[in-house]
Tab-separated table of C-alpha atoms in Angstrom:
chain	number	residue	atom	x	y	z
A	76	MET	CA	135.224	90.740	89.301
A	77	ARG	CA	134.084	88.182	91.797
A	78	MET	CA	136.134	88.000	94.971
A	79	ALA	CA	133.936	86.490	97.603
A	80	ALA	CA	132.887	82.892	97.435
A	81	PRO	CA	131.190	80.584	99.864
A	82	GLU	CA	133.688	79.101	102.279
A	83	THR	CA	132.858	75.469	101.640
A	84	GLU	CA	131.517	74.229	98.362
A	85	SER	CA	131.939	70.586	99.273
A	86	SER	CA	128.436	70.146	100.581
A	87	ASP	CA	125.907	69.303	97.903
A	88	VAL	CA	122.991	70.440	100.010
A	89	ASN	CA	121.639	73.713	98.719
A	90	ASP	CA	120.931	76.731	100.876
A	91	GLU	CA	117.157	76.413	100.757
A	92	GLU	CA	117.277	72.891	102.116
A	93	LEU	CA	119.736	73.872	104.835
A	94	VAL	CA	117.561	76.817	105.850
A	95	ALA	CA	114.467	74.626	105.912
A	96	ARG	CA	116.285	72.146	108.132
A	97	ALA	CA	117.601	74.931	110.368
A	98	GLN	CA	114.048	76.249	110.686
A	99	ARG	CA	113.085	72.773	111.943
A	100	ASP	CA	115.695	73.047	114.741
A	101	ASP	CA	118.479	71.231	112.918
A	102	HIS	CA	121.507	72.637	114.706
A	103	GLU	CA	123.977	71.139	112.255
A	104	ALA	CA	122.251	72.789	109.339
A	105	PHE	CA	122.579	76.171	110.982
A	106	ARG	CA	126.252	75.566	111.673
A	107	GLU	CA	126.732	74.535	108.035
A	108	LEU	CA	125.182	77.838	106.912
A	109	PHE	CA	127.486	79.728	109.258
A	110	ASP	CA	130.574	77.911	107.944
A	111	ARG	CA	129.466	78.438	104.392
A	112	TYR	CA	128.959	82.166	104.603
A	113	TYR	CA	131.065	83.552	107.472
A	114	SER	CA	134.099	84.408	105.329
A	115	MET	CA	131.949	85.972	102.630
A	116	ILE	CA	130.133	88.168	105.143
A	117	TYR	CA	133.367	89.039	106.938
A	118	SER	CA	134.973	90.168	103.648
A	119	TYR	CA	131.892	92.147	102.722
A	120	ALA	CA	131.801	93.738	106.171
A	121	TYR	CA	135.451	94.736	105.870
A	122	ARG	CA	134.982	96.252	102.405
A	123	ALA	CA	131.875	98.083	103.535
A	124	SER	CA	133.398	99.394	106.774
A	125	LEU	CA	137.117	99.439	105.814
A	126	ASP	CA	137.856	98.646	109.414
A	127	SER	CA	139.011	95.214	110.607
A	128	ALA	CA	137.534	95.716	114.064
A	129	GLY	CA	134.350	96.873	112.403
A	130	ALA	CA	134.248	93.748	110.239
A	131	GLN	CA	134.688	91.636	113.380
A	132	ASP	CA	131.684	93.394	114.891
A	133	ILE	CA	129.491	93.379	111.802
A	134	ALA	CA	129.969	89.747	110.760
A	135	PRO	CA	128.832	88.190	114.077
A	136	GLU	CA	126.011	90.716	114.324
A	137	THR	CA	124.823	89.618	110.893
A	138	PHE	CA	124.654	85.957	111.922
A	139	ILE	CA	122.994	86.763	115.239
A	140	LYS	CA	120.288	88.720	113.432
A	141	ALA	CA	119.958	85.985	110.822
A	142	ALA	CA	119.553	83.355	113.555
A	143	ARG	CA	116.917	85.408	115.371
A	144	ASN	CA	114.949	86.020	112.205
A	145	LEU	CA	115.471	82.666	110.538
A	146	GLU	CA	111.779	81.838	110.783
A	147	THR	CA	110.884	84.886	108.719
A	148	PHE	CA	113.121	83.870	105.829
A	149	ARG	CA	111.161	82.817	102.767
A	150	SER	CA	112.683	80.857	99.950
A	151	GLU	CA	111.506	83.369	97.327
A	152	ALA	CA	114.765	85.270	97.924
A	153	SER	CA	118.182	83.649	98.020
A	154	PHE	CA	119.690	83.107	101.451
A	155	LYS	CA	122.895	84.806	100.341
A	156	ALA	CA	121.056	87.965	99.270
A	157	TRP	CA	119.146	87.881	102.550
A	158	LEU	CA	122.445	87.720	104.474
A	159	TYR	CA	123.863	90.579	102.397
A	160	ARG	CA	120.867	92.670	103.303
A	161	ILE	CA	121.250	91.948	107.009
A	162	ALA	CA	124.984	92.689	106.790
A	163	THR	CA	124.283	95.956	104.981
A	164	ASN	CA	121.902	97.053	107.719
A	165	ALA	CA	124.440	96.004	110.358
A	166	THR	CA	127.107	98.034	108.540
A	167	ARG	CA	124.867	101.099	108.497
A	168	ASP	CA	124.167	100.651	112.219
A	169	TRP	CA	127.896	100.331	112.834
A	170	HIS	CA	128.648	103.551	110.910
A	171	ARG	CA	125.936	105.403	112.835
A	172	GLU	CA	127.277	104.153	116.159
A	173	ARG	CA	130.811	105.116	115.221
A	174	ALA	CA	129.695	108.594	114.193
A	175	ARG	CA	127.850	108.943	117.516
A	176	GLN	CA	130.943	107.840	119.428
A	177	GLY	CA	133.052	110.290	117.412
A	178	ARG	CA	130.756	113.175	118.369
A	179	LEU	CA	130.802	112.082	121.998
A	180	SER	CA	134.578	111.809	121.994
A	181	GLN	CA	134.896	115.263	120.449
A	182	ALA	CA	132.578	116.745	123.068
A	183	VAL	CA	134.621	115.166	125.873
A	184	THR	CA	137.884	116.423	124.337
A	185	GLU	CA	136.508	119.950	124.012
A	186	SER	CA	135.379	120.017	127.634
A	187	TRP	CA	138.691	118.598	128.894
A	188	ASP	CA	141.115	121.237	130.190
A	189	GLY	CA	144.125	118.995	130.676
A	190	GLU	CA	146.627	117.699	128.182
A	191	THR	CA	145.482	115.301	125.504
A	192	ALA	CA	147.496	112.602	123.833
A	193	VAL	CA	146.882	111.598	120.247
A	194	ILE	CA	146.468	107.854	120.000
A	195	PRO	CA	147.142	106.515	116.524
A	196	ASN	CA	144.240	104.606	115.005
A	197	ASP	CA	145.612	101.201	114.079
A	198	ALA	CA	142.399	100.295	112.327
A	199	ALA	CA	142.647	103.163	109.844
A	200	PRO	CA	143.342	101.818	106.351
A	201	THR	CA	146.844	102.224	105.030
A	202	ASP	CA	145.971	100.736	101.648
A	203	ARG	CA	145.474	103.422	98.979
A	204	VAL	CA	142.487	101.552	97.557
A	205	ALA	CA	140.945	101.439	101.012
A	206	GLU	CA	141.653	105.144	101.478
A	207	ALA	CA	139.981	105.940	98.166
A	208	LEU	CA	136.957	103.812	99.061
A	209	GLN	CA	136.755	105.438	102.471
A	210	ALA	CA	136.614	108.870	100.871
A	211	LEU	CA	133.366	107.896	99.150
A	212	PRO	CA	129.986	108.561	100.749
A	213	GLU	CA	128.539	105.456	102.409
A	214	ASP	CA	125.840	104.733	99.797
A	215	LEU	CA	128.271	105.007	96.895
A	216	ARG	CA	130.789	102.781	98.671
A	217	LEU	CA	128.172	100.117	99.429
A	218	ALA	CA	127.043	100.131	95.791
A	219	ILE	CA	130.643	99.767	94.564
A	220	VAL	CA	131.357	96.969	97.036
A	221	LEU	CA	128.218	95.002	96.156
A	222	VAL	CA	128.609	95.365	92.397
A	223	TYR	CA	132.389	95.295	91.900
A	224	TYR	CA	133.529	93.079	94.765
A	225	GLU	CA	130.563	90.848	95.510
A	226	GLY	CA	129.587	90.498	91.852
A	227	LEU	CA	125.915	91.380	92.286
A	228	THR	CA	123.876	92.813	89.442
A	229	HIS	CA	122.549	96.337	89.835
A	230	SER	CA	119.091	94.884	90.368
A	231	ALA	CA	120.253	92.464	93.091
A	232	ALA	CA	122.324	95.219	94.726
A	233	GLY	CA	119.225	97.412	94.708
A	234	ARG	CA	117.283	94.727	96.581
A	235	VAL	CA	120.096	94.437	99.138
A	236	LEU	CA	120.372	98.194	99.608
A	237	GLY	CA	116.615	98.667	99.605
A	238	CYS	CA	116.575	100.985	96.610
A	239	ALA	CA	115.812	100.869	92.890
A	240	GLU	CA	118.133	99.371	90.307
A	241	THR	CA	118.487	102.787	88.676
A	242	THR	CA	119.627	104.255	91.988
A	243	VAL	CA	122.432	101.690	92.135
A	244	SER	CA	123.398	102.500	88.539
A	245	TRP	CA	123.433	106.176	89.440
A	246	CYS	CA	125.596	105.497	92.531
A	247	ILE	CA	128.085	103.531	90.425
A	248	PHE	CA	128.057	106.251	87.781
A	249	ARG	CA	128.843	108.882	90.416
A	250	ALA	CA	131.374	106.776	92.322
A	251	LYS	CA	133.547	105.781	89.365
A	252	PRO	CA	134.950	109.211	88.445
A	253	GLN	CA	135.530	110.006	92.118
A	254	LEU	CA	137.425	106.750	92.609
A	255	LYS	CA	139.440	107.270	89.447
A	256	THR	CA	140.456	110.758	90.555
A	257	LEU	CA	141.350	109.643	94.073
A	258	LEU	CA	143.298	106.616	92.935
A	259	SER	CA	145.152	108.550	90.233
A	260	ARG	CA	146.076	111.243	92.749
A	261	LYS	CA	147.336	108.689	95.266
A	262	GLU	CA	149.253	106.865	92.535
A	263	ALA	CA	150.923	110.125	91.531
A	264	GLN	CA	151.800	110.851	95.168
A	265	SER	CA	153.437	107.472	95.604
B	271	MET	CA	142.231	105.622	84.197
B	272	ASN	CA	139.651	103.552	82.367
B	273	ASP	CA	137.055	101.160	83.824
B	274	LYS	CA	139.250	98.099	83.376
B	275	THR	CA	142.157	99.717	85.217
B	276	LEU	CA	139.771	100.867	87.933
B	277	LYS	CA	138.551	97.299	88.457
B	278	GLU	CA	142.105	95.985	88.538
B	279	THR	CA	143.113	98.644	91.038
B	280	LEU	CA	140.091	97.963	93.223
B	281	SER	CA	140.878	94.242	93.225
B	282	ARG	CA	144.137	95.051	95.021
B	283	LEU	CA	142.300	95.867	98.209
B	284	THR	CA	143.707	93.552	100.842
B	285	ILE	CA	141.439	92.102	103.478
B	286	PRO	CA	142.992	91.246	106.815
B	287	PRO	CA	142.346	87.576	107.606
B	288	ALA	CA	139.486	86.846	109.948
B	289	ASP	CA	140.654	86.132	113.455
B	290	ALA	CA	139.914	82.483	114.308
B	291	THR	CA	139.070	83.376	117.908
B	292	ALA	CA	136.683	86.069	116.791
B	293	ARG	CA	135.134	83.608	114.361
B	294	GLY	CA	134.689	81.056	117.140
B	295	ARG	CA	133.083	83.688	119.364
B	296	ALA	CA	130.810	84.725	116.514
B	297	LEU	CA	129.697	81.113	116.040
B	298	VAL	CA	128.908	80.712	119.730
B	299	ARG	CA	126.906	83.958	119.821
B	300	ALA	CA	125.058	83.021	116.640
B	301	GLU	CA	124.229	79.577	118.029
B	302	ILE	CA	122.915	81.098	121.246
B	303	ALA	CA	120.736	83.434	119.193
B	304	TYR	CA	119.641	80.461	117.057
B	305	VAL	CA	118.644	78.361	120.065
B	306	ASN	CA	116.769	81.256	121.645
B	307	ARG	CA	115.127	82.503	118.467
B	308	PRO	CA	111.400	83.184	118.581
B	309	LYS	CA	109.710	80.138	117.112
B	310	GLY	CA	106.469	79.686	115.300
B	311	VAL	CA	106.509	83.161	113.796
B	312	GLY	CA	106.753	82.011	110.264
B	313	PHE	CA	107.272	78.255	110.293
B	314	PRO	CA	106.340	77.034	106.844
B	315	PHE	CA	103.459	74.821	107.983
B	316	GLU	CA	102.207	76.958	110.823
B	317	ASN	CA	99.383	79.380	110.206
B	318	ALA	CA	98.768	77.445	107.010
B	319	GLY	CA	95.002	77.714	107.459
B	320	ARG	CA	95.190	81.442	108.038
B	321	GLN	CA	97.482	81.880	105.056
B	322	ALA	CA	95.141	79.837	102.871
B	323	ALA	CA	92.187	81.899	104.075
B	324	MET	CA	94.085	85.086	103.312
B	325	ALA	CA	94.982	83.762	99.877
B	326	ASP	CA	91.323	82.866	99.235
B	327	HIS	CA	90.222	86.272	100.421
B	328	ALA	CA	92.777	87.955	98.158
B	329	LYS	CA	91.548	85.823	95.251
B	330	TRP	CA	87.928	86.663	96.048
B	331	GLU	CA	88.787	90.358	96.278
B	332	GLY	CA	90.559	90.160	92.934
B	333	GLY	CA	87.548	88.414	91.345
B	334	LEU	CA	85.139	90.939	92.821
B	335	ARG	CA	87.220	93.797	91.501
B	336	THR	CA	87.311	92.254	88.023
B	337	ARG	CA	83.568	91.625	88.049
B	338	THR	CA	82.839	95.168	89.211
B	339	ILE	CA	85.015	96.666	86.502
B	340	ALA	CA	83.340	94.471	83.856
B	341	LEU	CA	79.878	95.473	85.095
B	342	VAL	CA	80.730	99.168	85.051
B	343	CYS	CA	82.140	98.848	81.523
B	344	LEU	CA	79.008	97.031	80.336
B	345	ALA	CA	76.769	99.685	81.888
B	346	ALA	CA	78.837	102.413	80.241
B	347	VAL	CA	78.534	100.707	76.838
B	348	VAL	CA	74.747	100.275	77.197
B	349	LEU	CA	74.336	103.886	78.314
B	350	SER	CA	76.487	105.112	75.437
B	351	CYS	CA	74.427	103.121	72.911
B	352	PHE	CA	71.173	104.412	74.398
B	353	LEU	CA	72.363	108.025	74.291
B	354	PHE	CA	73.700	107.586	70.761
B	355	PHE	CA	70.446	106.239	69.366
B	356	GLN	CA	68.453	108.776	71.319
B	357	ALA	CA	70.564	111.572	69.823
B	358	ARG	CA	70.095	110.126	66.351
B	359	ARG	CA	66.334	109.954	66.793
B	360	MET	CA	66.204	113.525	68.051
B	361	GLY	CA	68.327	114.748	65.152
B	362	HIS	CA	66.697	112.960	62.216
B	363	GLU	CA	63.090	112.244	62.983
B	364	PRO	CA	60.628	114.930	61.930
B	365	ILE	CA	58.745	116.415	64.796
B	366	VAL	CA	55.439	115.465	63.176
B	367	GLY	CA	56.491	111.860	63.526
B	368	THR	CA	56.182	112.128	67.234
B	369	GLY	CA	52.408	112.482	66.988
B	370	THR	CA	49.899	109.732	67.374
B	371	PRO	CA	48.914	107.726	64.246
B	372	SER	CA	45.613	109.605	63.869
B	373	GLN	CA	47.401	112.973	64.070
B	374	GLN	CA	49.922	111.742	61.534
B	375	ASP	CA	47.114	110.775	59.159
B	376	GLN	CA	45.545	114.189	59.518
B	377	LEU	CA	48.849	115.878	58.778
B	378	ASP	CA	49.410	113.632	55.767
B	379	ALA	CA	45.977	114.504	54.446
B	380	ARG	CA	46.677	118.218	54.915
B	381	ASP	CA	49.990	117.851	53.133
B	382	ALA	CA	48.347	116.038	50.254
B	383	LYS	CA	45.709	118.743	50.005
B	384	LEU	CA	48.341	121.436	49.977
B	385	LEU	CA	50.322	119.585	47.363
B	386	ALA	CA	47.225	119.367	45.177
B	387	GLU	CA	46.519	123.086	45.647
B	388	MET	CA	50.093	124.007	44.848
B	389	GLY	CA	50.056	121.685	41.841
B	390	ALA	CA	46.927	123.416	40.590
B	391	LEU	CA	48.442	126.830	41.181
B	392	PHE	CA	51.719	126.095	39.390
B	393	ARG	CA	50.453	123.610	36.869
B	394	GLY	CA	53.141	121.778	35.013
B	395	GLN	CA	55.897	123.635	36.807
B	396	LEU	CA	55.996	122.139	40.264
B	397	GLU	CA	59.019	119.963	40.824
B	398	ALA	CA	58.698	119.491	44.546
B	399	VAL	CA	56.961	120.720	47.631
B	400	ILE	CA	59.259	120.739	50.620
B	401	SER	CA	57.722	121.202	53.999
B	402	GLN	CA	59.682	122.171	57.100
B	403	GLY	CA	58.414	122.388	60.649
B	404	ALA	CA	54.917	121.940	62.017
B	405	ASP	CA	51.613	123.765	61.647
B	406	LEU	CA	51.525	124.492	57.934
B	407	SER	CA	50.096	127.784	57.067
B	408	LEU	CA	49.727	129.031	53.549
B	409	ASP	CA	48.544	132.521	52.917
B	410	LEU	CA	48.506	133.286	49.253
B	411	ASP	CA	47.759	136.680	47.876
B	412	PRO	CA	46.093	135.950	44.483
B	413	ALA	CA	47.150	139.336	43.091
B	414	ALA	CA	50.742	138.918	44.190
B	415	SER	CA	50.879	135.367	42.976
B	416	ALA	CA	49.449	136.401	39.620
B	417	ALA	CA	51.985	139.207	39.334
B	418	THR	CA	54.874	136.948	40.164
B	419	THR	CA	53.698	133.948	38.213
B	420	PRO	CA	56.777	132.717	36.471
B	421	ALA	CA	57.064	131.688	32.884
B	422	PRO	CA	55.529	128.246	32.240
B	423	GLN	CA	58.922	126.709	31.373
B	424	GLN	CA	60.660	127.834	34.514
B	425	PRO	CA	61.115	124.987	36.993
B	426	LEU	CA	59.809	125.805	40.409
B	427	ALA	CA	60.382	124.528	43.907
B	428	VAL	CA	58.073	125.720	46.626
B	429	ILE	CA	59.199	125.501	50.187
B	430	LEU	CA	56.474	125.516	52.802
B	431	ARG	CA	57.546	126.199	56.330
B	432	ARG	CA	55.301	124.923	59.034
B	433	GLY	CA	54.385	127.559	61.561
B	434	LYS	CA	53.309	131.099	60.964
B	435	PRO	CA	56.129	133.493	60.138
B	436	PRO	CA	56.213	136.656	62.234
B	437	GLY	CA	54.047	139.457	60.871
B	438	ILE	CA	51.411	137.249	59.284
B	439	GLY	CA	47.909	136.886	60.579
């Protein structure tokens, strides 16, 4: 199941050449890389965070980090996998920051004596698939997203996540029954 | 729900379209980061000399390691062979053989004399004289030997042990 694809396939220039040109201060080459991969990274960021605002934070952050560290990119790895790795780290940072903000918000609410109003979270997923994915632990969700949505092999997903191929296989193995149960339950409810 | 159904269900996840304004902002921020990126950190042709030197050093280290391992293996083989042959010599060579040639001749002469004496004593019966150990000593009691003289047809093997047994002389 392959859902993400580079935005523009019209250009015949491969990624390695574009990166090499961008490393030599070719502004157009960098812009071409951005155009080619923004949608892919945005989709990945949304699936990994299940939050549209989160995806709009993670995707630019990924390209900013990629631009800053462009000189360190080596052509032994594919540029796409390199971007996935940066996006994964940005997603983890985003989750950590959100958890920190949640704790802070809870502390403020607890110390507040006055009335509180519940503000509905518009960004919360209403999709049952998104709800099921959100119920998964972060590592399992990232493994499912990389393998099922982005079409990476377990080995490639392991390189992106910074773990062994067997760990990815184990994550998928653990995530599948949980997803099946959650989705079946939600299907029965609807 | 089987795996195929799970994949189909997962594929129904809808992704909200990327906001064009947000995309434009992202491009601007990325371009600013690109323009201001630290340069010369890993430019392909920079530090080429250093990288080549490091590669040479790594190669040299690898070669040294291989040579050291080979040398250690060779030394171990030589030592093993030496110990093996030494053990064989210790196990099989008679102790008398360790003497000087003149001592060996003397011992041979003594053995020959003893063999002749034993041959005379057990005439026609002596099959073999087997000597073991060093310092041959033969104390024969003529009376006892006469009393225990076997029948002429009986084959006889006499074993002479070098060294005096306890209780004699």
